[in-house]
Each structure stands twice: as structure tokens, then as C-alpha cells.
């Protein structure tokens, strides 16, 4: 499991921010995974703990993270501005107002609800088999996607320009054909900005 993006933004005055979390890997779609989070302020003081459930058949979920109430523009803080010569003003503190959200625990949970139609019989059987093992089905937090940094933007400021791109899902399934070439549809998401046109290149590699 891991954050789909490790950077997020919210406007001054908001009370929460949505962070997307996904599970991936062997038989992940068939598993129920509970993930615990800790919200820290910019001084690394614990503010709150949150939890999200990723149910069988659900590859991603949204964590509605509460914004620390004491997070606000401090006296003397300035938003980034350009000088006449195009350089940034010395002492700009646009990114001083932020907080952290950390994944601290992820665990497999037995789920007795009816099997979702998106889960294959094979994946469902694999999860049941792993759950019977001594160490049960193991869930690992992806190290480089375990912490998200959430920035505050002053009211009226556009959301960080052109934004960023990501795959909507890190894993997709596709049934190939031995007789002909088949096409796979992979969805790309744009987030944290929407100004102008945004392009990307991609390549495919053999597994």
C-alpha cells in the first residue's frame, strides 16, 4: 500500500484534504486492508490519527485527512512573488505552511462479506490460503510512498500551475490474444493543477 501522490495542496480555510491511497501486488484486489495514519504538524508534533479501509474489490480509497487547526499563515510569512528582474524575493516562505501524513501501519483483515465481482476466484482462494498461514497475509507499506506532504495555498491563488500526472492505477489486468495484437487502456490522471496543456511520453517493456 502507498499514497498515489506524496504531495498534495489545499487552500487556506479548508478543514480537510483528500489523499488517495492504493493497494497493489499479489492478490491485493481480493484483500481487505486497514491502514492507520498519523497527522503531524510542520514541527513533527502528532496532531491526530486516522484510518482508512480498502475493501475487497477496491484497489484505491480516499483518506479524508483533517487539517491541523493551528496550521495558518504566521505573521511575517509571505507568499512567493517575483521581482522586476524575474528572480524570487529573498526570504519567501510560500512552502512554510504544511503538514505531514504518515502511513504507520497496514494489516490484512478477514472479510466475510460476499466476494465482489471484480475479484477472481483464484485471487480469492490465494487470500484465504495466505490467511491460514502462521504469519497470515502480509501487507507492506511502500517505503517511498509512506509519507505525504500537504501544503497550504493562500486563498485566490491558482492550484500550482500545470499540475502533475500519474497512472490512475499502478496495476491493471488484461487478457492478451495469441492470434492478434490487443490494445490495453491505461488511464492517466492529472492532479494538483490544471493550467494549460500537459503532455507526457510513455513506453512499454516486457515483463
mmCIF file of C-alpha atoms in Angstrom:
data_model
loop_
_atom_site.group_PDB
_atom_site.id
_atom_site.type_symbol
_atom_site.label_atom_id
_atom_site.label_comp_id
_atom_site.label_asym_id
_atom_site.label_seq_id
_atom_site.Cartn_x
_atom_site.Cartn_y
_atom_site.Cartn_z
ATOM 1 C CA UNK A 1 0.000 0.000 0.000
ATOM 2 C CA UNK A 2 1.094 3.577 -0.524
ATOM 3 C CA UNK A 3 -0.024 7.114 -1.338
ATOM 4 C CA UNK A 4 -0.784 7.652 -5.022
ATOM 5 C CA UNK A 5 0.924 11.040 -4.688
ATOM 6 C CA UNK A 6 3.312 12.145 -1.941
ATOM 7 C CA UNK A 7 2.481 15.839 -2.427
ATOM 8 C CA UNK A 8 -0.908 17.499 -2.019
ATOM 9 C CA UNK A 9 -2.317 21.025 -1.704
ATOM 10 C CA UNK A 10 -5.260 22.733 -0.042
ATOM 11 C CA UNK A 11 -6.481 26.309 0.123
ATOM 12 C CA UNK A 12 -6.409 28.473 3.227
ATOM 13 C CA UNK A 13 -9.646 27.983 5.135
ATOM 14 C CA UNK A 14 -10.174 24.309 4.230
ATOM 15 C CA UNK A 15 -10.774 21.833 7.067
ATOM 16 C CA UNK A 16 -9.691 18.638 5.341
ATOM 17 C CA UNK A 17 -7.768 17.375 2.327
ATOM 18 C CA UNK A 18 -8.312 14.198 0.299
ATOM 19 C CA UNK A 19 -5.344 11.864 -0.165
ATOM 20 C CA UNK A 20 -5.622 8.823 -2.433
ATOM 21 C CA UNK A 21 -4.250 5.508 -1.155
ATOM 22 C CA UNK A 22 -3.902 2.331 -3.191
ATOM 23 C CA UNK A 23 -3.018 -1.304 -2.697
ATOM 24 C CA UNK A 24 -1.115 -3.325 -5.262
ATOM 25 C CA UNK A 25 0.666 -6.629 -5.546
ATOM 26 C CA UNK A 26 -0.208 -10.307 -5.484
ATOM 27 C CA UNK A 27 -3.926 -10.896 -4.781
ATOM 28 C CA UNK A 28 -4.225 -7.326 -3.440
ATOM 29 C CA UNK A 29 -7.597 -6.752 -5.074
ATOM 30 C CA UNK A 30 -9.100 -9.655 -3.118
ATOM 31 C CA UNK A 31 -7.846 -8.471 0.277
ATOM 32 C CA UNK A 32 -9.317 -6.165 2.873
ATOM 33 C CA UNK A 33 -6.535 -3.928 4.153
ATOM 34 C CA UNK A 34 -6.799 -1.478 7.051
ATOM 35 C CA UNK A 35 -4.281 1.377 7.075
ATOM 36 C CA UNK A 36 -3.508 3.631 10.051
ATOM 37 C CA UNK A 37 -2.208 7.171 9.561
ATOM 38 C CA UNK A 38 -0.699 9.810 11.798
ATOM 39 C CA UNK A 39 -1.003 13.512 11.012
ATOM 40 C CA UNK A 40 1.925 15.703 12.109
ATOM 41 C CA UNK A 41 2.261 19.468 12.021
ATOM 42 C CA UNK A 42 5.326 21.049 10.458
ATOM 43 C CA UNK A 43 7.178 20.701 13.783
ATOM 44 C CA UNK A 44 6.578 16.913 13.713
ATOM 45 C CA UNK A 45 4.160 17.064 16.653
ATOM 46 C CA UNK A 46 1.366 14.477 16.483
ATOM 47 C CA UNK A 47 -1.995 16.127 15.755
ATOM 48 C CA UNK A 48 -4.370 13.275 15.019
ATOM 49 C CA UNK A 49 -4.646 9.635 13.953
ATOM 50 C CA UNK A 50 -6.833 8.485 11.074
ATOM 51 C CA UNK A 51 -7.767 5.139 9.482
ATOM 52 C CA UNK A 52 -8.916 4.024 6.048
ATOM 53 C CA UNK A 53 -10.276 0.669 4.878
ATOM 54 C CA UNK A 54 -9.514 -0.769 1.435
ATOM 55 C CA UNK A 55 -12.165 -3.423 0.877
ATOM 56 C CA UNK A 56 -12.064 -6.494 -1.394
ATOM 57 C CA UNK A 57 -12.610 -5.407 -4.990
ATOM 58 C CA UNK A 58 -11.425 -1.879 -4.170
ATOM 59 C CA UNK A 59 -7.951 -1.009 -5.442
ATOM 60 C CA UNK A 60 -7.841 2.506 -4.034
ATOM 61 C CA UNK A 61 -9.564 4.613 -1.391
ATOM 62 C CA UNK A 62 -9.550 8.232 -0.281
ATOM 63 C CA UNK A 63 -8.243 9.303 3.106
ATOM 64 C CA UNK A 64 -10.051 12.436 4.293
ATOM 65 C CA UNK A 65 -7.252 13.915 6.388
ATOM 66 C CA UNK A 66 -8.166 16.612 8.902
ATOM 67 C CA UNK A 67 -6.072 19.753 8.571
ATOM 68 C CA UNK A 68 -4.405 20.799 11.850
ATOM 69 C CA UNK A 69 -6.395 23.727 13.272
ATOM 70 C CA UNK A 70 -3.254 25.593 14.296
ATOM 71 C CA UNK A 71 -1.883 25.480 10.750
ATOM 72 C CA UNK A 72 -2.222 29.016 9.446
ATOM 73 C CA UNK A 73 -0.118 31.760 7.901
ATOM 74 C CA UNK A 74 2.161 33.120 10.588
ATOM 75 C CA UNK A 75 2.820 36.833 10.988
ATOM 76 C CA UNK A 76 5.571 37.830 8.607
ATOM 77 C CA UNK A 77 5.076 34.840 6.301
ATOM 78 C CA UNK A 78 4.937 35.824 2.674
ATOM 79 C CA UNK A 79 3.726 34.132 -0.457
ATOM 80 C CA UNK A 80 6.166 33.744 -3.311
ATOM 81 C CA UNK A 81 6.497 36.804 -5.521
ATOM 82 C CA UNK A 82 8.682 37.828 -8.395
ATOM 83 C CA UNK A 83 10.948 40.838 -8.502
ATOM 84 C CA UNK A 84 11.004 43.002 -11.608
ATOM 85 C CA UNK A 85 14.070 41.144 -12.843
ATOM 86 C CA UNK A 86 12.236 37.786 -12.611
ATOM 87 C CA UNK A 87 14.067 36.491 -9.545
ATOM 88 C CA UNK A 88 12.330 35.409 -6.332
ATOM 89 C CA UNK A 89 12.272 37.694 -3.338
ATOM 90 C CA UNK A 90 14.734 36.736 -0.641
ATOM 91 C CA UNK A 91 13.064 35.221 2.392
ATOM 92 C CA UNK A 92 9.944 33.949 0.629
ATOM 93 C CA UNK A 93 8.094 31.443 2.791
ATOM 94 C CA UNK A 94 5.414 30.129 0.495
ATOM 95 C CA UNK A 95 6.055 26.491 1.458
ATOM 96 C CA UNK A 96 6.435 27.069 5.217
ATOM 97 C CA UNK A 97 2.795 26.180 5.866
ATOM 98 C CA UNK A 98 2.429 22.451 5.533
ATOM 99 C CA UNK A 99 1.829 19.282 7.486
ATOM 100 C CA UNK A 100 2.719 15.609 7.131
ATOM 101 C CA UNK A 101 0.579 12.482 6.857
ATOM 102 C CA UNK A 102 2.382 9.197 7.541
ATOM 103 C CA UNK A 103 1.266 5.621 6.995
ATOM 104 C CA UNK A 104 2.284 3.861 10.183
ATOM 105 C CA UNK A 105 0.516 0.500 9.997
ATOM 106 C CA UNK A 106 -1.167 -1.654 7.355
ATOM 107 C CA UNK A 107 -2.755 -5.011 8.063
ATOM 108 C CA UNK A 108 -4.803 -7.691 6.371
ATOM 109 C CA UNK A 109 -8.265 -8.169 7.847
ATOM 110 C CA UNK A 110 -10.519 -11.151 7.310
ATOM 111 C CA UNK A 111 -13.662 -10.123 5.465
ATOM 112 C CA UNK A 112 -16.737 -12.374 5.332
ATOM 113 C CA UNK A 113 -18.832 -10.197 3.047
ATOM 114 C CA UNK A 114 -19.839 -11.575 -0.381
ATOM 115 C CA UNK A 115 -16.962 -11.714 -2.859
ATOM 116 C CA UNK A 116 -17.060 -8.682 -5.229
ATOM 117 C CA UNK A 117 -17.481 -9.499 -8.912
ATOM 118 C CA UNK A 118 -14.150 -7.809 -9.703
ATOM 119 C CA UNK A 119 -12.205 -10.345 -7.630
ATOM 120 C CA UNK A 120 -11.169 -13.513 -9.430
ATOM 121 C CA UNK A 121 -11.803 -16.906 -7.827
ATOM 122 C CA UNK A 122 -8.046 -17.556 -7.947
ATOM 123 C CA UNK A 123 -7.185 -14.355 -6.054
ATOM 124 C CA UNK A 124 -9.904 -15.052 -3.517
ATOM 125 C CA UNK A 125 -8.541 -18.578 -2.926
ATOM 126 C CA UNK A 126 -4.985 -17.211 -2.596
ATOM 127 C CA UNK A 127 -6.070 -14.750 0.092
ATOM 128 C CA UNK A 128 -7.883 -17.476 2.007
ATOM 129 C CA UNK A 129 -4.827 -19.721 1.800
ATOM 130 C CA UNK A 130 -2.457 -16.986 2.997
ATOM 131 C CA UNK A 131 -4.784 -16.111 5.854
ATOM 132 C CA UNK A 132 -4.392 -19.678 7.159
ATOM 133 C CA UNK A 133 -0.605 -19.406 7.301
ATOM 134 C CA UNK A 134 1.197 -18.722 10.555
ATOM 135 C CA UNK A 135 2.084 -15.122 9.650
ATOM 136 C CA UNK A 136 -1.187 -14.609 7.733
ATOM 137 C CA UNK A 137 -1.341 -12.469 4.633
ATOM 138 C CA UNK A 138 1.344 -9.811 4.867
ATOM 139 C CA UNK A 139 0.843 -6.197 3.855
ATOM 140 C CA UNK A 140 3.842 -3.933 3.248
ATOM 141 C CA UNK A 141 3.856 -0.138 3.205
ATOM 142 C CA UNK A 142 5.790 1.062 0.161
ATOM 143 C CA UNK A 143 8.745 2.933 1.623
ATOM 144 C CA UNK A 144 8.892 5.807 -0.872
ATOM 145 C CA UNK A 145 5.113 6.332 -0.748
ATOM 146 C CA UNK A 146 4.596 6.108 3.009
ATOM 147 C CA UNK A 147 4.603 9.869 3.743
ATOM 148 C CA UNK A 148 2.664 12.694 2.097
ATOM 149 C CA UNK A 149 3.488 16.379 2.461
ATOM 150 C CA UNK A 150 0.449 18.652 2.322
ATOM 151 C CA UNK A 151 0.943 22.344 1.511
ATOM 152 C CA UNK A 152 -1.382 25.258 2.136
ATOM 153 C CA UNK A 153 -2.051 27.783 -0.611
ATOM 154 C CA UNK A 154 -3.417 31.276 0.141
ATOM 155 C CA UNK A 155 -6.997 31.967 -0.927
ATOM 156 C CA UNK A 156 -7.363 33.086 -4.511
ATOM 157 C CA UNK A 157 -4.119 31.505 -5.660
ATOM 158 C CA UNK A 158 -4.301 29.086 -8.576
ATOM 159 C CA UNK A 159 -3.570 25.478 -7.806
ATOM 160 C CA UNK A 160 0.090 25.028 -8.633
ATOM 161 C CA UNK A 161 0.128 25.633 -12.368
ATOM 162 C CA UNK A 162 0.070 22.785 -14.842
ATOM 163 C CA UNK A 163 -0.064 20.108 -12.161
ATOM 164 C CA UNK A 164 1.261 16.550 -12.225
ATOM 165 C CA UNK A 165 0.423 13.275 -13.954
ATOM 166 C CA UNK A 166 0.066 9.766 -12.596
ATOM 167 C CA UNK A 167 -1.375 6.438 -13.625
ATOM 168 C CA UNK A 168 -4.869 6.041 -12.219
ATOM 169 C CA UNK A 169 -3.871 2.515 -11.137
ATOM 170 C CA UNK A 170 -0.388 1.062 -10.693
ATOM 171 C CA UNK A 171 -1.645 -2.384 -11.746
ATOM 172 C CA UNK A 172 -4.187 -3.284 -14.426
ATOM 173 C CA UNK A 173 -5.313 -6.637 -15.807
ATOM 174 C CA UNK A 174 -5.519 -7.511 -19.486
ATOM 175 C CA UNK A 175 -6.287 -10.698 -21.410
ATOM 176 C CA UNK A 176 -3.985 -10.966 -24.451
ATOM 177 C CA UNK A 177 -4.633 -12.922 -27.628
ATOM 178 C CA UNK A 178 -2.296 -15.425 -29.246
ATOM 179 C CA UNK A 179 -3.707 -14.671 -32.687
ATOM 180 C CA UNK A 180 -3.684 -10.909 -32.868
ATOM 181 C CA UNK A 181 -2.432 -7.747 -31.245
ATOM 182 C CA UNK A 182 -4.652 -6.374 -28.497
ATOM 183 C CA UNK A 183 -4.879 -2.897 -27.006
ATOM 184 C CA UNK A 184 -4.743 -2.072 -23.323
ATOM 185 C CA UNK A 185 -6.371 1.057 -21.951
ATOM 186 C CA UNK A 186 -4.381 2.727 -19.173
ATOM 187 C CA UNK A 187 -5.934 5.800 -17.583
ATOM 188 C CA UNK A 188 -3.759 8.794 -16.709
ATOM 189 C CA UNK A 189 -4.835 11.317 -14.063
ATOM 190 C CA UNK A 190 -3.915 14.973 -13.767
ATOM 191 C CA UNK A 191 -3.813 16.400 -10.247
ATOM 192 C CA UNK A 192 -2.550 19.358 -8.195
ATOM 193 C CA UNK A 193 -3.112 21.810 -11.035
ATOM 194 C CA UNK A 194 -4.984 22.332 -14.296
ATOM 195 C CA UNK A 195 -3.409 25.291 -16.096
ATOM 196 C CA UNK A 196 -2.728 24.884 -19.810
ATOM 197 C CA UNK A 197 -1.861 21.778 -21.780
ATOM 198 C CA UNK A 198 0.112 18.928 -20.216
ATOM 199 C CA UNK A 199 1.812 16.167 -22.224
ATOM 200 C CA UNK A 200 3.776 13.055 -21.368
ATOM 201 C CA UNK A 201 5.588 10.204 -23.095
ATOM 202 C CA UNK A 202 5.381 6.553 -22.168
ATOM 203 C CA UNK A 203 6.952 3.247 -23.156
ATOM 204 C CA UNK A 204 6.121 -0.402 -22.696
ATOM 205 C CA UNK A 205 8.511 -3.076 -21.514
ATOM 206 C CA UNK A 206 8.310 -6.865 -21.464
ATOM 207 C CA UNK A 207 7.730 -8.335 -18.013
#
